[in-house]
Coordinates of C-alpha atoms and ligand atoms in Angstrom, one line a residue:
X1 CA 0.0 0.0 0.0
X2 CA 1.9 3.1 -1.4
X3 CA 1.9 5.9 1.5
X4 CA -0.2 9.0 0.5
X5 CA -0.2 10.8 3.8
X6 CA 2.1 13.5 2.9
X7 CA 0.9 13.9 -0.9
X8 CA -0.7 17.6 -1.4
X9 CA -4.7 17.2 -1.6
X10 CA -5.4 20.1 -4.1
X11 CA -9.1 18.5 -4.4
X12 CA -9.9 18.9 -0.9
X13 CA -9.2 22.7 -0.2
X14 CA -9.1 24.0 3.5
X15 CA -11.9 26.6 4.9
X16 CA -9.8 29.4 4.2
X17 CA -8.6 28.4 0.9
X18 CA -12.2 27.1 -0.2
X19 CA -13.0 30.9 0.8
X20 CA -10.3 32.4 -1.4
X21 CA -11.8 30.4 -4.2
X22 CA -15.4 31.4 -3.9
X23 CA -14.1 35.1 -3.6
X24 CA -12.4 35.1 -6.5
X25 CA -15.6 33.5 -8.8
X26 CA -18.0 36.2 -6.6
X27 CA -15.7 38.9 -8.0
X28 CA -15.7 37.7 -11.4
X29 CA -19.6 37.3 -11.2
X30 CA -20.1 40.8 -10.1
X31 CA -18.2 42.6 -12.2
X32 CA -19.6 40.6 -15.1
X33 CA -23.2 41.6 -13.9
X34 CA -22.1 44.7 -12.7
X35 CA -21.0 45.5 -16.4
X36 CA -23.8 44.1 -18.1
X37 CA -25.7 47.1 -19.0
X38 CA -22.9 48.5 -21.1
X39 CA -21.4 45.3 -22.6
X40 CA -22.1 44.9 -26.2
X41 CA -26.0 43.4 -27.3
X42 CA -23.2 40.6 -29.3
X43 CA -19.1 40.6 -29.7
X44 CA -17.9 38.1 -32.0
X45 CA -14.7 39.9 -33.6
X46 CA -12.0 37.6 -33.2
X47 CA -13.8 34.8 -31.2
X48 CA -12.6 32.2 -33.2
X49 CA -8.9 33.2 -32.1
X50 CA -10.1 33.3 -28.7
X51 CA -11.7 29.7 -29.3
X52 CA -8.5 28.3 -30.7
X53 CA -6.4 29.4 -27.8
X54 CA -8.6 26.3 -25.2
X55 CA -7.4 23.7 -27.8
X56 CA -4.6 22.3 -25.5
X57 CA -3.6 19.2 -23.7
X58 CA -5.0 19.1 -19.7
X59 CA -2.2 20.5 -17.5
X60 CA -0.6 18.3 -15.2
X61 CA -0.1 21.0 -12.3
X62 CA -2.8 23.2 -11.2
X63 CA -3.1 27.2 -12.1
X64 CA -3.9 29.8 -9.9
X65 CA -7.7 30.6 -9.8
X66 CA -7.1 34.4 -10.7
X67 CA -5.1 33.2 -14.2
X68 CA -7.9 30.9 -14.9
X69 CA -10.3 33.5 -14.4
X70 CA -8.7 35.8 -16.7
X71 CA -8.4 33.1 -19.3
X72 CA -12.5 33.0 -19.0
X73 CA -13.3 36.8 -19.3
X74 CA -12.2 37.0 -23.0
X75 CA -13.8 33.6 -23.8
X76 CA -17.3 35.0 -21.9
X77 CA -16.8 38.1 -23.7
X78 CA -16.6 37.2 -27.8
X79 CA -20.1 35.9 -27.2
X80 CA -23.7 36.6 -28.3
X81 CA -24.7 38.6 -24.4
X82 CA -27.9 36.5 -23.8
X83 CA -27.5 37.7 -20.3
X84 CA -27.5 41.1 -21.0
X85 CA -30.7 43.8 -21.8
X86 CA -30.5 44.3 -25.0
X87 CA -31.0 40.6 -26.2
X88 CA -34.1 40.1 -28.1
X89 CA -33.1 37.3 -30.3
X90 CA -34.4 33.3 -30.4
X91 CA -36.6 33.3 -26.9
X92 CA -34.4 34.9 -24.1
X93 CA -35.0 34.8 -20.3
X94 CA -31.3 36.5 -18.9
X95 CA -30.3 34.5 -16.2
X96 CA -31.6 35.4 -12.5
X97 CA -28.5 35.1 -10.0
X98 CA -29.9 33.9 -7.5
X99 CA -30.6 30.6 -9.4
X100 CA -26.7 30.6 -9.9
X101 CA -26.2 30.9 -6.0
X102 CA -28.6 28.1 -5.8
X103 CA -26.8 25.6 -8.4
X104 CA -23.4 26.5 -6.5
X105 CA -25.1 25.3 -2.8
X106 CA -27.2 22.6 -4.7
X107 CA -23.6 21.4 -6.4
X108 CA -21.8 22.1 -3.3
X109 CA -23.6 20.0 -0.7
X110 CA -23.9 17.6 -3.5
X111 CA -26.8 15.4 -2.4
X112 CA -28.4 12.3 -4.3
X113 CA -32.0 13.4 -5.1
X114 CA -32.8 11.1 -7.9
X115 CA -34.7 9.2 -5.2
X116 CA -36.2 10.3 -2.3
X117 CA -34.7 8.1 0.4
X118 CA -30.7 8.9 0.3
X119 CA -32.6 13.1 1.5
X120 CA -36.0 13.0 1.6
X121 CA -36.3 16.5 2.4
X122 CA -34.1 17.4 -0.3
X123 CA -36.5 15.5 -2.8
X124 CA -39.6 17.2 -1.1
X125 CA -38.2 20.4 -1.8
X126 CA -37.9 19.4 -5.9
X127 CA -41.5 17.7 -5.9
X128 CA -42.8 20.9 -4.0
X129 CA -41.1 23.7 -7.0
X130 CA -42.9 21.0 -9.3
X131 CA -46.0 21.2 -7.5
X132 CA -46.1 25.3 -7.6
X133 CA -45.3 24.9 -11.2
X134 CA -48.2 22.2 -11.8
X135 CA -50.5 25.0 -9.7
X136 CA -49.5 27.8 -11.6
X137 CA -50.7 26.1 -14.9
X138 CA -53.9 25.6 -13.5
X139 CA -53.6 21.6 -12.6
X140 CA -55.4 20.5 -9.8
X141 CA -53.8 18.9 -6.8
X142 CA -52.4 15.3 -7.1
X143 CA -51.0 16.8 -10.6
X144 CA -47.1 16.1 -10.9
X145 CA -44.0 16.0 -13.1
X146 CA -40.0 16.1 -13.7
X147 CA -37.8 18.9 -14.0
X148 CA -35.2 18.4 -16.8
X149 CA -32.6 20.2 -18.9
X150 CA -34.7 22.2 -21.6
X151 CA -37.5 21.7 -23.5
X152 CA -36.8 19.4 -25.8
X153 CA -36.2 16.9 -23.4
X154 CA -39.3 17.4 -21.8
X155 CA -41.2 17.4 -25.5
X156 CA -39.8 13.9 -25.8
X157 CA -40.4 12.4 -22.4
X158 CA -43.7 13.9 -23.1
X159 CA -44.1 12.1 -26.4
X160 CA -42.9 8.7 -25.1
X161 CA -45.5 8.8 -21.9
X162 CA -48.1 9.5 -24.7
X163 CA -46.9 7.1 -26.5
X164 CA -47.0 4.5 -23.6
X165 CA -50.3 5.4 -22.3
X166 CA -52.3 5.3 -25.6
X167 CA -50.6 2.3 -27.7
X168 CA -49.4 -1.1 -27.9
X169 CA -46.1 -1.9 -27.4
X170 CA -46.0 -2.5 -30.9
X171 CA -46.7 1.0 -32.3
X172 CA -45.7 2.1 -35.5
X173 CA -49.5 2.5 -36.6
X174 CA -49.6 5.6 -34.1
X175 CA -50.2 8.9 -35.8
X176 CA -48.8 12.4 -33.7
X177 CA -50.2 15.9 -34.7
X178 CA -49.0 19.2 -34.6
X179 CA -49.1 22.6 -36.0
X180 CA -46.4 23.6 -39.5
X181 CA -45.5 26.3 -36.5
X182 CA -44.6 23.3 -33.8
X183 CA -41.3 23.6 -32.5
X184 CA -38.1 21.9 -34.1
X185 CA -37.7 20.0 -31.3
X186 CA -41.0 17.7 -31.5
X187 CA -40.3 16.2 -34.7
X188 CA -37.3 15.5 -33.0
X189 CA -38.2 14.0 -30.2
X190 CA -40.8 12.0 -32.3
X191 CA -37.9 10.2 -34.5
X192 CA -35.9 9.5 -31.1
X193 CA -39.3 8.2 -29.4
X194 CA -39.0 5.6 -32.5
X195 CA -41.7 7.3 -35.3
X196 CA -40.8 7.3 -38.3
X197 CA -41.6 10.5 -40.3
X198 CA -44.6 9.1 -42.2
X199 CA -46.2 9.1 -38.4
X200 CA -46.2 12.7 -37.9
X201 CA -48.9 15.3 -39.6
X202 CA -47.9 18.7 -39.7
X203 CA -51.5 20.8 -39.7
X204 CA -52.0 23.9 -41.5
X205 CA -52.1 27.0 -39.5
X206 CA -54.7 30.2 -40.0
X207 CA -53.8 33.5 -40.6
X208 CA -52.8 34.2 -36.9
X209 CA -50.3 30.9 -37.4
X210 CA -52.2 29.1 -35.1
X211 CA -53.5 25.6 -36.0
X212 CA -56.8 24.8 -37.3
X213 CA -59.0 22.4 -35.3
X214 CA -60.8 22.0 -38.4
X215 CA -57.9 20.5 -40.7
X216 CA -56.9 18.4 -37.6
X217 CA -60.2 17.0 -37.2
X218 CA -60.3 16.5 -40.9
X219 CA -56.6 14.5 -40.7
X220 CA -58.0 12.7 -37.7
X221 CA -60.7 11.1 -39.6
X222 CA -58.5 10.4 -42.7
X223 CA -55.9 8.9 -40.9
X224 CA -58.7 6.3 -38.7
X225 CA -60.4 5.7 -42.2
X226 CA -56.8 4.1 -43.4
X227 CA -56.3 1.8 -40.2
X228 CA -53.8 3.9 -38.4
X229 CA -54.3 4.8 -35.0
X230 CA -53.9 8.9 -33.9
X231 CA -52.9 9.3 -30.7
X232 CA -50.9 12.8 -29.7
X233 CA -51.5 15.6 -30.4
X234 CA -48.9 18.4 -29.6
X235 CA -50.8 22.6 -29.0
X236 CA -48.3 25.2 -29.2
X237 CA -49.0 27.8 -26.2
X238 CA -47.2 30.4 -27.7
X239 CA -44.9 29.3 -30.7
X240 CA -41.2 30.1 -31.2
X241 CA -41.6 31.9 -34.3
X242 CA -43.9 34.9 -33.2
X243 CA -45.5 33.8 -30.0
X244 CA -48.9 31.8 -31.5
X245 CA -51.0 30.6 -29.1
X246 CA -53.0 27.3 -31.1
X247 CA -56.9 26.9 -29.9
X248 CA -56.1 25.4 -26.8
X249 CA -59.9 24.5 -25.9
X250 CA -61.0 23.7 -29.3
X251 CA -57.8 21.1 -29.7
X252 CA -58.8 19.6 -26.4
X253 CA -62.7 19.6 -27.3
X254 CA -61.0 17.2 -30.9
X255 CA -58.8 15.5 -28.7
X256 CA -61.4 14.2 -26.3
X257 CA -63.6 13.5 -29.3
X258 CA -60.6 10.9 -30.7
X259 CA -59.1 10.0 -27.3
X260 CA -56.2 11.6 -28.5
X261 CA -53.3 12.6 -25.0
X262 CA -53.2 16.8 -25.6
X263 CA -49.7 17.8 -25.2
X264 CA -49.5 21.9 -24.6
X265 CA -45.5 23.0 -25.9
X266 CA -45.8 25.9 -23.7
X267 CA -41.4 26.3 -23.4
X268 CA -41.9 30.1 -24.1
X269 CA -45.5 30.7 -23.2
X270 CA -46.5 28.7 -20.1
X271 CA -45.0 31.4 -17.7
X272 CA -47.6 34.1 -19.2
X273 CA -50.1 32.4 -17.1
X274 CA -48.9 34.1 -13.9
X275 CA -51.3 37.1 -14.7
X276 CA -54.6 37.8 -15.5
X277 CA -53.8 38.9 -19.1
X278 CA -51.6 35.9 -20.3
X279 CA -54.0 33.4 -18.5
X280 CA -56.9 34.4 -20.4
X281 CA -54.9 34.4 -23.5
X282 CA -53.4 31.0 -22.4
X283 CA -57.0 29.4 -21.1
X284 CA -57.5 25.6 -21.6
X285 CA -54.1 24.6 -21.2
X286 CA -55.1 23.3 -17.3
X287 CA -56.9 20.6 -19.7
X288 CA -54.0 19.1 -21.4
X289 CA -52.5 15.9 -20.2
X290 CA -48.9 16.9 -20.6
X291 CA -47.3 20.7 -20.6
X292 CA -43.9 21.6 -21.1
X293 CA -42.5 25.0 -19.6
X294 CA -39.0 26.3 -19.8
X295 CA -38.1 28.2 -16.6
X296 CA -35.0 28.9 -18.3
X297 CA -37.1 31.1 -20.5
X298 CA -40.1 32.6 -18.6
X299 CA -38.9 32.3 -15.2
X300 CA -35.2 33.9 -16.2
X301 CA -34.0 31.2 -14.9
X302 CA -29.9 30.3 -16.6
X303 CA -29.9 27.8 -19.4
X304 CA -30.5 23.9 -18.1
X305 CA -34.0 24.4 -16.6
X306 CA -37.0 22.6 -18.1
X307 CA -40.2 20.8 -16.9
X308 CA -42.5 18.4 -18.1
X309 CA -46.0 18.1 -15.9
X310 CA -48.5 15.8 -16.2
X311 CA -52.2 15.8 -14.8
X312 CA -51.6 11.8 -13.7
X313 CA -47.9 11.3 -12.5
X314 CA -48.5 7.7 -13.2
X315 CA -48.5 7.7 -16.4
X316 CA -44.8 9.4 -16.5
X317 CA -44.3 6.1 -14.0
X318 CA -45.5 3.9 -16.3
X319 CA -43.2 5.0 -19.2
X320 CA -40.0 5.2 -16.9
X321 CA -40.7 3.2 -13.6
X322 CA -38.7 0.6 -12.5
X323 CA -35.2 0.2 -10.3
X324 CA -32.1 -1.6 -10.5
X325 CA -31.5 -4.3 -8.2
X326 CA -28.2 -2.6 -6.7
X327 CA -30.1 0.3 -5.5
X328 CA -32.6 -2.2 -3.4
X329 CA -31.1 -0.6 0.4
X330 CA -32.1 3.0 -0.5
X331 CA -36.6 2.9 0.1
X332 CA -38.3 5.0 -1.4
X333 CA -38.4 8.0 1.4
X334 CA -41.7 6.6 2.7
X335 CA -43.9 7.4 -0.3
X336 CA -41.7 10.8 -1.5
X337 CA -40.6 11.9 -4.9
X338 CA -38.7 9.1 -6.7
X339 CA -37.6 11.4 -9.6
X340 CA -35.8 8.1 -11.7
X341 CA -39.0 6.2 -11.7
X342 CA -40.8 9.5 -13.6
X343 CA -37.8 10.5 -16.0
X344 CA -34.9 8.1 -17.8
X345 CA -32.1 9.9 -15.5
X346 CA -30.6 8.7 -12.4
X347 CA -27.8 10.7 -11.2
X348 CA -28.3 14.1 -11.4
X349 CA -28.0 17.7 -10.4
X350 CA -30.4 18.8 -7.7
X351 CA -32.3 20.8 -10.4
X352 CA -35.2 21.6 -7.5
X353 CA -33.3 24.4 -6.0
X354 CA -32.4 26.5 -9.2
X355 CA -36.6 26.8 -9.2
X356 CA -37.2 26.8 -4.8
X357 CA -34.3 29.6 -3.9
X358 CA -35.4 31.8 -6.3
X359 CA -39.3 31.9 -5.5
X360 CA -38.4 31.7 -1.9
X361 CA -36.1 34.5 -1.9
X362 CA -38.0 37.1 -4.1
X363 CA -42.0 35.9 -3.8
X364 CA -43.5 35.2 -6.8
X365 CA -45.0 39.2 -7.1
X366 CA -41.4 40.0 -8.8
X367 CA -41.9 37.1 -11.0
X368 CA -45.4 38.8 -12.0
X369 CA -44.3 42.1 -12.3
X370 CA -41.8 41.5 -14.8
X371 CA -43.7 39.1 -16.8
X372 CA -46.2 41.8 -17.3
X373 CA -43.6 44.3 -17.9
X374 CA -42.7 42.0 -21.3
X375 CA -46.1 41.8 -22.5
X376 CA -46.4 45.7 -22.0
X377 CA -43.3 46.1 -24.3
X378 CA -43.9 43.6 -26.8
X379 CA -47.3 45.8 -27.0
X380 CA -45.8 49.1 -26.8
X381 CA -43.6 48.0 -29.6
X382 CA -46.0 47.1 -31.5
X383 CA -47.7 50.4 -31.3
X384 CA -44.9 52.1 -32.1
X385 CA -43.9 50.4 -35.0
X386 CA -47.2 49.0 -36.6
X387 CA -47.7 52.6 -38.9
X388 CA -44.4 52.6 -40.0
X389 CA -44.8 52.4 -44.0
X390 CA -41.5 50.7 -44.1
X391 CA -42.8 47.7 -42.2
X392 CA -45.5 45.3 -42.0
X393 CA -46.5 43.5 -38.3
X394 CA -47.3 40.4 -39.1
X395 CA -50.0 40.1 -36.1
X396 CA -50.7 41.9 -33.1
X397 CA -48.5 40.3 -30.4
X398 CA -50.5 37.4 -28.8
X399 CA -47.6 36.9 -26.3
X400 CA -43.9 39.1 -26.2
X401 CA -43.0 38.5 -29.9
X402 CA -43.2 41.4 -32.2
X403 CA -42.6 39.9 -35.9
X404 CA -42.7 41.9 -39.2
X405 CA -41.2 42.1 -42.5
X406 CA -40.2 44.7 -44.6
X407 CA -42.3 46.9 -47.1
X408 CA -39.4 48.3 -49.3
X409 CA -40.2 50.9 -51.9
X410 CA -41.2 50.4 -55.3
X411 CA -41.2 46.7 -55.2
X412 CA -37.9 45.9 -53.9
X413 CA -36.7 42.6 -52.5
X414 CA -38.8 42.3 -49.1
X415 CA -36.2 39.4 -47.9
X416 CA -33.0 40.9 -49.1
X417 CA -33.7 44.7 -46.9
X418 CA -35.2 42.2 -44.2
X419 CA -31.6 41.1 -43.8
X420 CA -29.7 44.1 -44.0
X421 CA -32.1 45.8 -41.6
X422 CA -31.6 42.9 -38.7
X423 CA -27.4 43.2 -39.3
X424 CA -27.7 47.1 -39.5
X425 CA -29.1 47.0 -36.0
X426 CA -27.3 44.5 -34.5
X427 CA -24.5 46.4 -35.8
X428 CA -25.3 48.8 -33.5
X429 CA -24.7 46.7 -31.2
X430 CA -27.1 47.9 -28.4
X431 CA -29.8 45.3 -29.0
X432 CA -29.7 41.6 -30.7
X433 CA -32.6 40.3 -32.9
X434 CA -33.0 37.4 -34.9
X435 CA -35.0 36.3 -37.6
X436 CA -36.7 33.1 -38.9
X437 CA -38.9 32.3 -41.8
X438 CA -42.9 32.1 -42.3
X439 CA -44.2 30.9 -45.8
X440 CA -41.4 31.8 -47.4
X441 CA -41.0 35.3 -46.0
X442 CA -37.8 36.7 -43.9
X443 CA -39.7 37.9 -40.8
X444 CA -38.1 39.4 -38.1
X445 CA -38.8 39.0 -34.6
X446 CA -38.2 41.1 -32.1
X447 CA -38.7 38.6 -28.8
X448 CA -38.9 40.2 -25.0
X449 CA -38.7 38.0 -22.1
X450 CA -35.5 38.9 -19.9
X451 CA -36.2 40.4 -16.9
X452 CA -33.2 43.1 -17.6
X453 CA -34.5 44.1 -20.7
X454 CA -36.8 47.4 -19.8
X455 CA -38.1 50.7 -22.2
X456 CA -34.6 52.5 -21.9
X457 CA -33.8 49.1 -24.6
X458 CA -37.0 48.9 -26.2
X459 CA -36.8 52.6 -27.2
X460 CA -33.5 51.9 -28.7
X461 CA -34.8 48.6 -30.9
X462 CA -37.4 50.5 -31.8
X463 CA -35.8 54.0 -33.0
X464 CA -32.6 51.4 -34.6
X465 CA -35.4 49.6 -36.8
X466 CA -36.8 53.1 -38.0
X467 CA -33.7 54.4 -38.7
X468 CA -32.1 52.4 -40.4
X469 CA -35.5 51.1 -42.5
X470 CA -35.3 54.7 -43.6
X471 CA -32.1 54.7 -44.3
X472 CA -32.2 51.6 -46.4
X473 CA -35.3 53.0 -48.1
X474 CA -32.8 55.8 -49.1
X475 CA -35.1 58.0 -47.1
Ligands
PLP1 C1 -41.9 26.5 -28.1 C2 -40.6 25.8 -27.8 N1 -40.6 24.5 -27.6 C3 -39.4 23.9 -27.3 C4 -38.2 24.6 -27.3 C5 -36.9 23.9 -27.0 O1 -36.5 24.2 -25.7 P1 -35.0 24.0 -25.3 O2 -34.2 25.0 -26.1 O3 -35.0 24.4 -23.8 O4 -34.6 22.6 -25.5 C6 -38.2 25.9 -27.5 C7 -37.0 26.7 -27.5 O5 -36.9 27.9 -27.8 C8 -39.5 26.6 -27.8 O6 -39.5 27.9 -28.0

């Protein structure tokens, strides 16, 4: 037995060294926070250089902290600042701290949570973040889930409990809906979940680019007529392209009809429901058997924060349940949360407390306030900018998406000045937008949902976009 006694243990720091550590990271955190408001909306010059300088073999003696730090800032730096105010690109949501503080305590203490025995509490705490979530959406009690990285993950665990709770084992003759609008990410999860392509229908959408209960009735029928046997279909509660909210109640009225699971994609929407004005928009989705919501979108909670619910837990038990013979000794917490036997993870990050701190430290009131602040913006944009000639809104905001495309002068290339508008004002460099396509159309979209991201950036989006239309228009 080789002696290790008097071998340095750099993985094991001492209190006081441990402390020099976590000053250093609070330091670099601060000041990058502190900054935020006058970084750059993007900064990719020379990011590639920055990206070639990590490509190096793993050092065999440790650096000091403060040198690895400095290392980080540039590499942080050449980025697109989804953190920061002025970022109004893809669906944001900025990144509350005190979900960071959280993750460092939660990675800290490093507790097994996957079941509830090994810290039942723990576990409890999890189910209980769940549970708010579940309420918030308008489930009744008894209502469950998982939390999980993002939500495409949770759009195929969603797909895979539908798929176990309404068809054989064998099940290639199932048939899945959704909208032309549907997220990426549930055609995805459809192929992975073992569906071939010629299992999924893509419905038509009406001019507000939400999906027509009509056509999917019509499809419904069709596809029973031929022997196959429809069995999902997936709502959008506020799309990714410009915030589309499908028919929730009419889907669900269909879905009932065919005995069809009703899977609401709310990943950018759901949180809307936290006042009075985004729950009417949002009403039905308390109906659906399956929702996912991001809270690494409308809770502002950082990246790696997703959540599939479910009216009947079981049926996420029924899909994933089940426990390996090795892990016989831990119990099952007397009844608690056994988050393996709902999800296919074991081992895992105690994902619970990024949601629990948060709420318990700020009340759920701040959470309200600035998810009405977004759909105030995203309206007062849309005011703003719906009688400019240069532009055309492609629908009143139903959520915090503004999306238009351009109206150039005497006929020119809509798609060609929709481009060079979007990199004229990102050249600016104060805000970041992105853009997608609809029908064949570059549309714009101008998407609010961080909670830094306030008028003082708005007004700048707004008076970039006129400008530089103008401009463009030779105006
Ligand atoms: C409606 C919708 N569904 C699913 C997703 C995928 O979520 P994630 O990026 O967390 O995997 C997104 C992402 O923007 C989304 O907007």
């Amino acid at each position: 037995m080789p002696d290790h006694k008097d071998a340095r243990r750099p993985l094991e720091p001492g209190p006081d060294e441990l402390r020099l550590l976590i000053d250093a990271c609070a330091d670099f955190v601060v000041e990058q926070i502190k900054t935020l408001p006058s970084q750059p909306s993007w900064d990719l010059d020379g990011a590639e250089g920055v990206a070639a300088g990590f490509a190096e073999p793993p050092p065999d003696d440790g650096r000091a902290i403060a040198s690895i730090l400095e290392r980080l800032r540039p590499a942080v730096a050449k980025s697109l600042n989804a953190a920061g105010p002025g970022y109004l690109a893809y669906i944001p949501g900025g990144g509350i701290p005190s979900a960071a503080l959280a993750d460092f305590v939660a990675l800290a203490v490093n507790r097994f949570v996957g079941i509830a025995g090994p810290a039942p509490a723990l576990a409890r705490i999890e189910a209980q973040a769940i549970d708010w979530l579940a309420t918030l959406m308008g489930y009744p009690p008894g209502a469950g889930g998982i939390l999980t990285s993002g939500g495409s993950v949770s759009n195929l665990i969603a797909i895979v409990t539908a798929r176990v709770a309404r068809l054989p084992e064998d099940f290639l003759s199932g048939v899945l809906y959704c909208s032309e609008e549907a997220h990426r990410s549930v055609a995805k999860a459809a192929r992975i979940a073992g569906f071939p392509e010629r299992c999924l229908r893509s419905i038509p959408v009406d001019s507000r680019l939400r999906l027509r209960p009509d056509l999917l009735e019509a499809a419904l029928r069709e596809d029973g007529a031929r022997g196959l046997r429809p069995f999902l279909v997936v709502a959008n509660a506020g799309t990714t392209n410009t915030g589309a909210i499908d028919p929730l109640p009419e889907i669900a009225d269909v879905a009932a009809r065919h005995g069809l699971w009703v899977h609401a994609d709310a990943a950018y929407g759901g949180f809307f429901r936290l006042v009075p004005d985004g729950a009417a928009r949002l009403a039905g989705i308390e109906r659906c058997d399956s929702i996912t919501l991001d809270p690494h979108k409308g809770m502002f909670l950082p990246y790696g924060t997703g959540c599939l619910l479910v009216r009947d837990p079981e049926t996420l038990r029924r899909a994933h349940g089940g426990q390996a013979a090795y892990l016989q000794d831990l119990g099952h917490g007397d009844g608690g949360p056994s988050f393996t036997e709902l999800s296919p993870e074991l081992s895992r990050d105690f994902r619970g407390l990024r949601i629990w701190l948060p709420i318990q430290l700020h009340g759920l009131r701040a959470f309200r306030e600035q998810i009405q602040e977004k759909l105030d913006l995203a309206r007062w944009a849309y005011d703003e900018l719906k009688d400019e000639p240069l532009l055309e809104m492609l629908d009143e905001p139903q959520l915090s998406i503004v999306a238009f495309v351009c109206r150039p002068p005497k006929g020119g290339d809509a798609n060609a000045m929709g481009a060079e508008l979007l990199r004229r004002v990102n050249a600016r460099r104060r805000v970041f937008l992105s853009s997608t396509t609809i029908g064949g159309r570059y549309v714009l979209r101008l998407c609010v949902l961080s909670f830094r991201t306030h008028m003082d950036r708005m007004q700048d989006a707004v008076t970039a976009l006129r400008e530089e239309a103008r401009s463009l228009a030779g105006g």
